[in-house]
Amino acid sequence: MLQIAADSKIMVDQLRVLEDMKSAISALQAKIAVAFDLAQRQEQADAGVPASEQGRGVATQVALARRESPNKGSRLLGLAKALVTEMPHTLTALETGQLNEWRATLLVKETACLSAEDRCAVDDELAPDTGTFDGAGDKTIIAAAKAAAYRRDPRSITQRAAHATTERHVSLRPAPDTMTYLTALLPVAQGVAVYKALTNAASTARSDGDTRTRGQIMADTLTECITGRRQGFSGIDLQLVITDRTLLQSDSEPARLDGYGTVPAEWARNLLTPDQPDTDHSPSKDTSTSNAELNIWLRRLYTAPTTGELLAMDSRARFFPAGLRRFIQTRDNLCRTPYCDAPIRHHDHIIPWSQGGKTTLTNAAGLCEHCNHTKENPGWSTKPEPGNRHQLTVTTPTGHHYSSTAPPLPGSAARSQRHHPSLANA
C-alpha cells in the first residue's frame, strides 16, 4: 500500500507515478480484452456458432468485468482492438504513461474512418510514444490526428463528414438540482438556425420588457415551441412515484421521476399542486398553462411494509399500456443489467418462454434493447432469485455471476421503521 508522503514535492511525484500506473493498467486491460475476444470467438467457433454471430456478447462481458455499461463496454473493446492491432505507437505511449486512456481514445476516434493501413501510417507519423504530445491538451491532439488522417485519406474524411448527418439525435441526461441536459446533435446549418431563432426570440422579449435572462427566455421558448406550453408537460405521462405521506402529509421522503431519478419532496408536491404562484415575474407569463389545467391521474401502488417490494397496482386512467408492463416499468425504472442505466425498451421473460418461463412478475424484467438481445446469445442465462426486493442473477458464458436488485421505491428506507404500505404514482 502506497503511503502518502509528508513532503509536498514527493506528493506531486506520487501523483505522477500513480497516473502512469493508471495508463499502464489501461494498456494491459486493452491487451487482455483483445485476447479475451479472440478466445471467445474460438470457443464459439468450436461450438458451431456461425462466423457471422461469433463475438456477440463479448463487449458486454468486458463491460460487466469493468463495472461499466454495455455501451461503454463496446467502446472499450473497440479501443482495445484498434490499439493492439493497428496503433502500436499509441499503445506504447499508453503503457509508458505518455498518454492516458482518454487521449488514446481521441486518437483512435479521429482515425476510425481510415483503413488499417492508413491508420497505422498515421500512428507512425504522430508516434505518440516519442513524446509528440508532451504538454498537449485534448484539442491539440484532436487537431493533429484530424490533419494527419486527412493527409492520408481525404476522401474517407469527407465521406465521414457526409455520413455524420445520419447520426443526428436528441438525448436527455440528468443534471443536479432537478434539472436535465436536453442535447441535440444536428447538422451545422440546422443547429445554427435553431440557436439563431432562439437568440432572436430572446432579444425581442427582452426589448419588450421581459425580465427573464436571455438564457431563461431561450429555454422557455424551446419548450413552448416543441410542446405548445410553457411548462411543457401537459398531456404527457410523467410517471412521478411519490409516497402518500409526501403527497398528502408534507413528509420529506423524496419522490422518483421516471427518466430522471430522485427529486425533492417539495418539488414533487409543487409539480402536482394546481395554481402554483408565478415565481419568474415575467410580464409575458402565459397563465393559460397553469397546473390547474393539467390532467393528473393517481394510481395506487402497494408495497411490502418491511422490504419495499412492489406488490400490486391499480389504475383508473384510460389509454395507458397494459398493467403488467406498467408494473414492471415502475418497479425496475432502468435496464436491470448491472451497471447499465439505459432506459427500458423491452419487458421480457427472465427465463425465456421457450424454456418454460412463465409470464409472471417474478419472471419479468425491464431491459434495454441491447441487453435483451445479449441475454439470448449462447452461454448466457438469467434466473430470478428470492430476496427482499425483486432480484435476478445474470450468468455469462465464462461462468461469472452478476446480481441485480430492483431499485428501492420512495419510502423504502422509512418503511423498516413505520408501516405505510401505500404509495401514489402520478
PDB file of N, CA and C in Angstrom, residues 332-370:
ATOM      1  N   ASP A 332     -38.777  -1.557 -12.022  1.00  0.00           N
ATOM      2  CA  ASP A 332     -37.380  -1.645 -12.434  1.00  0.00           C
ATOM      3  C   ASP A 332     -36.769  -0.293 -12.778  1.00  0.00           C
ATOM      4  N   ASN A 333     -37.530   0.631 -13.286  1.00  0.00           N
ATOM      5  CA  ASN A 333     -37.116   2.012 -13.562  1.00  0.00           C
ATOM      6  C   ASN A 333     -36.128   2.121 -14.718  1.00  0.00           C
ATOM      7  N   LEU A 334     -34.993   1.402 -14.656  1.00  0.00           N
ATOM      8  CA  LEU A 334     -33.987   1.406 -15.714  1.00  0.00           C
ATOM      9  C   LEU A 334     -33.618  -0.039 -16.045  1.00  0.00           C
ATOM     10  N   CYS A 335     -32.850  -0.229 -17.115  1.00  0.00           N
ATOM     11  CA  CYS A 335     -32.436  -1.574 -17.514  1.00  0.00           C
ATOM     12  C   CYS A 335     -31.836  -2.320 -16.337  1.00  0.00           C
ATOM     13  N   ARG A 336     -32.263  -3.574 -16.145  1.00  0.00           N
ATOM     14  CA  ARG A 336     -31.867  -4.350 -14.983  1.00  0.00           C
ATOM     15  C   ARG A 336     -30.487  -5.010 -15.122  1.00  0.00           C
ATOM     16  N   THR A 337     -29.830  -4.924 -16.255  1.00  0.00           N
ATOM     17  CA  THR A 337     -28.470  -5.440 -16.351  1.00  0.00           C
ATOM     18  C   THR A 337     -27.562  -4.610 -15.448  1.00  0.00           C
ATOM     19  N   PRO A 338     -26.727  -5.256 -14.616  1.00  0.00           N
ATOM     20  CA  PRO A 338     -25.833  -4.491 -13.742  1.00  0.00           C
ATOM     21  C   PRO A 338     -25.002  -3.473 -14.508  1.00  0.00           C
ATOM     22  N   TYR A 339     -24.896  -2.273 -13.948  1.00  0.00           N
ATOM     23  CA  TYR A 339     -24.113  -1.140 -14.472  1.00  0.00           C
ATOM     24  C   TYR A 339     -24.726  -0.494 -15.712  1.00  0.00           C
ATOM     25  N   CYS A 340     -25.848  -1.003 -16.201  1.00  0.00           N
ATOM     26  CA  CYS A 340     -26.488  -0.407 -17.372  1.00  0.00           C
ATOM     27  C   CYS A 340     -27.629   0.494 -16.903  1.00  0.00           C
ATOM     28  N   ASP A 341     -27.531   1.777 -17.190  1.00  0.00           N
ATOM     29  CA  ASP A 341     -28.562   2.732 -16.794  1.00  0.00           C
ATOM     30  C   ASP A 341     -29.424   3.165 -17.972  1.00  0.00           C
ATOM     31  N   ALA A 342     -29.434   2.372 -19.036  1.00  0.00           N
ATOM     32  CA  ALA A 342     -30.199   2.750 -20.218  1.00  0.00           C
ATOM     33  C   ALA A 342     -31.700   2.647 -19.942  1.00  0.00           C
ATOM     34  N   PRO A 343     -32.507   3.427 -20.656  1.00  0.00           N
ATOM     35  CA  PRO A 343     -33.966   3.330 -20.484  1.00  0.00           C
ATOM     36  C   PRO A 343     -34.483   1.951 -20.866  1.00  0.00           C
ATOM     37  N   ILE A 344     -35.547   1.539 -20.220  1.00  0.00           N
ATOM     38  CA  ILE A 344     -36.181   0.255 -20.535  1.00  0.00           C
ATOM     39  C   ILE A 344     -36.910   0.361 -21.877  1.00  0.00           C
ATOM     40  N   ARG A 345     -36.589  -0.562 -22.777  1.00  0.00           N
ATOM     41  CA  ARG A 345     -37.268  -0.632 -24.068  1.00  0.00           C
ATOM     42  C   ARG A 345     -38.048  -1.928 -24.224  1.00  0.00           C
ATOM     43  N   HIS A 346     -37.588  -2.995 -23.558  1.00  0.00           N
ATOM     44  CA  HIS A 346     -38.234  -4.301 -23.670  1.00  0.00           C
ATOM     45  C   HIS A 346     -38.646  -4.794 -22.286  1.00  0.00           C
ATOM     46  N   HIS A 347     -39.844  -5.358 -22.194  1.00  0.00           N
ATOM     47  CA  HIS A 347     -40.309  -6.028 -20.985  1.00  0.00           C
ATOM     48  C   HIS A 347     -40.396  -7.504 -21.344  1.00  0.00           C
ATOM     49  N   ASP A 348     -39.499  -8.306 -20.788  1.00  0.00           N
ATOM     50  CA  ASP A 348     -39.365  -9.667 -21.296  1.00  0.00           C
ATOM     51  C   ASP A 348     -39.224 -10.667 -20.152  1.00  0.00           C
ATOM     52  N   HIS A 349     -39.314 -11.956 -20.512  1.00  0.00           N
ATOM     53  CA  HIS A 349     -39.154 -13.035 -19.550  1.00  0.00           C
ATOM     54  C   HIS A 349     -37.696 -13.137 -19.106  1.00  0.00           C
ATOM     55  N   ILE A 350     -37.466 -13.414 -17.830  1.00  0.00           N
ATOM     56  CA  ILE A 350     -36.122 -13.697 -17.349  1.00  0.00           C
ATOM     57  C   ILE A 350     -35.715 -15.084 -17.821  1.00  0.00           C
ATOM     58  N   ILE A 351     -36.499 -16.095 -17.455  1.00  0.00           N
ATOM     59  CA  ILE A 351     -36.353 -17.419 -18.051  1.00  0.00           C
ATOM     60  C   ILE A 351     -37.229 -17.430 -19.303  1.00  0.00           C
ATOM     61  N   PRO A 352     -36.634 -17.610 -20.479  1.00  0.00           N
ATOM     62  CA  PRO A 352     -37.399 -17.475 -21.726  1.00  0.00           C
ATOM     63  C   PRO A 352     -38.635 -18.382 -21.765  1.00  0.00           C
ATOM     64  N   TRP A 353     -39.636 -17.895 -22.466  1.00  0.00           N
ATOM     65  CA  TRP A 353     -40.871 -18.653 -22.646  1.00  0.00           C
ATOM     66  C   TRP A 353     -40.581 -20.001 -23.301  1.00  0.00           C
ATOM     67  N   SER A 354     -39.625 -20.027 -24.226  1.00  0.00           N
ATOM     68  CA  SER A 354     -39.285 -21.268 -24.928  1.00  0.00           C
ATOM     69  C   SER A 354     -38.674 -22.307 -24.001  1.00  0.00           C
ATOM     70  N   GLN A 355     -38.186 -21.858 -22.840  1.00  0.00           N
ATOM     71  CA  GLN A 355     -37.589 -22.773 -21.874  1.00  0.00           C
ATOM     72  C   GLN A 355     -38.513 -23.024 -20.685  1.00  0.00           C
ATOM     73  N   GLY A 356     -39.772 -22.707 -20.829  1.00  0.00           N
ATOM     74  CA  GLY A 356     -40.738 -22.962 -19.766  1.00  0.00           C
ATOM     75  C   GLY A 356     -40.960 -21.802 -18.824  1.00  0.00           C
ATOM     76  N   GLY A 357     -40.389 -20.643 -19.125  1.00  0.00           N
ATOM     77  CA  GLY A 357     -40.585 -19.478 -18.274  1.00  0.00           C
ATOM     78  C   GLY A 357     -42.021 -18.993 -18.318  1.00  0.00           C
ATOM     79  N   LYS A 358     -42.554 -18.614 -17.168  1.00  0.00           N
ATOM     80  CA  LYS A 358     -43.938 -18.160 -17.067  1.00  0.00           C
ATOM     81  C   LYS A 358     -44.029 -16.645 -17.220  1.00  0.00           C
ATOM     82  N   THR A 359     -45.178 -16.208 -17.676  1.00  0.00           N
ATOM     83  CA  THR A 359     -45.431 -14.776 -17.798  1.00  0.00           C
ATOM     84  C   THR A 359     -45.944 -14.263 -16.461  1.00  0.00           C
ATOM     85  N   THR A 360     -45.010 -14.062 -15.537  1.00  0.00           N
ATOM     86  CA  THR A 360     -45.328 -13.592 -14.194  1.00  0.00           C
ATOM     87  C   THR A 360     -44.426 -12.423 -13.855  1.00  0.00           C
ATOM     88  N   LEU A 361     -44.806 -11.693 -12.807  1.00  0.00           N
ATOM     89  CA  LEU A 361     -43.978 -10.571 -12.380  1.00  0.00           C
ATOM     90  C   LEU A 361     -42.604 -11.028 -11.910  1.00  0.00           C
ATOM     91  N   THR A 362     -42.548 -12.162 -11.230  1.00  0.00           N
ATOM     92  CA  THR A 362     -41.275 -12.670 -10.743  1.00  0.00           C
ATOM     93  C   THR A 362     -40.342 -13.021 -11.892  1.00  0.00           C
ATOM     94  N   ASN A 363     -40.901 -13.494 -12.997  1.00  0.00           N
ATOM     95  CA  ASN A 363     -40.104 -13.909 -14.142  1.00  0.00           C
ATOM     96  C   ASN A 363     -40.036 -12.820 -15.207  1.00  0.00           C
ATOM     97  N   ALA A 364     -40.203 -11.588 -14.816  1.00  0.00           N
ATOM     98  CA  ALA A 364     -40.184 -10.479 -15.771  1.00  0.00           C
ATOM     99  C   ALA A 364     -39.109  -9.472 -15.385  1.00  0.00           C
ATOM    100  N   ALA A 365     -38.536  -8.827 -16.389  1.00  0.00           N
ATOM    101  CA  ALA A 365     -37.543  -7.782 -16.149  1.00  0.00           C
ATOM    102  C   ALA A 365     -37.616  -6.749 -17.251  1.00  0.00           C
ATOM    103  N   GLY A 366     -37.358  -5.508 -16.887  1.00  0.00           N
ATOM    104  CA  GLY A 366     -37.263  -4.441 -17.869  1.00  0.00           C
ATOM    105  C   GLY A 366     -35.828  -4.300 -18.330  1.00  0.00           C
ATOM    106  N   LEU A 367     -35.592  -4.318 -19.650  1.00  0.00           N
ATOM    107  CA  LEU A 367     -34.243  -4.281 -20.207  1.00  0.00           C
ATOM    108  C   LEU A 367     -34.181  -3.304 -21.376  1.00  0.00           C
ATOM    109  N   CYS A 368     -32.986  -2.782 -21.626  1.00  0.00           N
ATOM    110  CA  CYS A 368     -32.793  -2.025 -22.855  1.00  0.00           C
ATOM    111  C   CYS A 368     -32.714  -3.010 -24.020  1.00  0.00           C
ATOM    112  N   GLU A 369     -32.811  -2.511 -25.222  1.00  0.00           N
ATOM    113  CA  GLU A 369     -32.849  -3.394 -26.390  1.00  0.00           C
ATOM    114  C   GLU A 369     -31.566  -4.212 -26.505  1.00  0.00           C
ATOM    115  N   HIS A 370     -30.412  -3.583 -26.285  1.00  0.00           N
ATOM    116  CA  HIS A 370     -29.133  -4.277 -26.417  1.00  0.00           C
ATOM    117  C   HIS A 370     -29.023  -5.428 -25.428  1.00  0.00           C
TER     118      HIS A 370
END
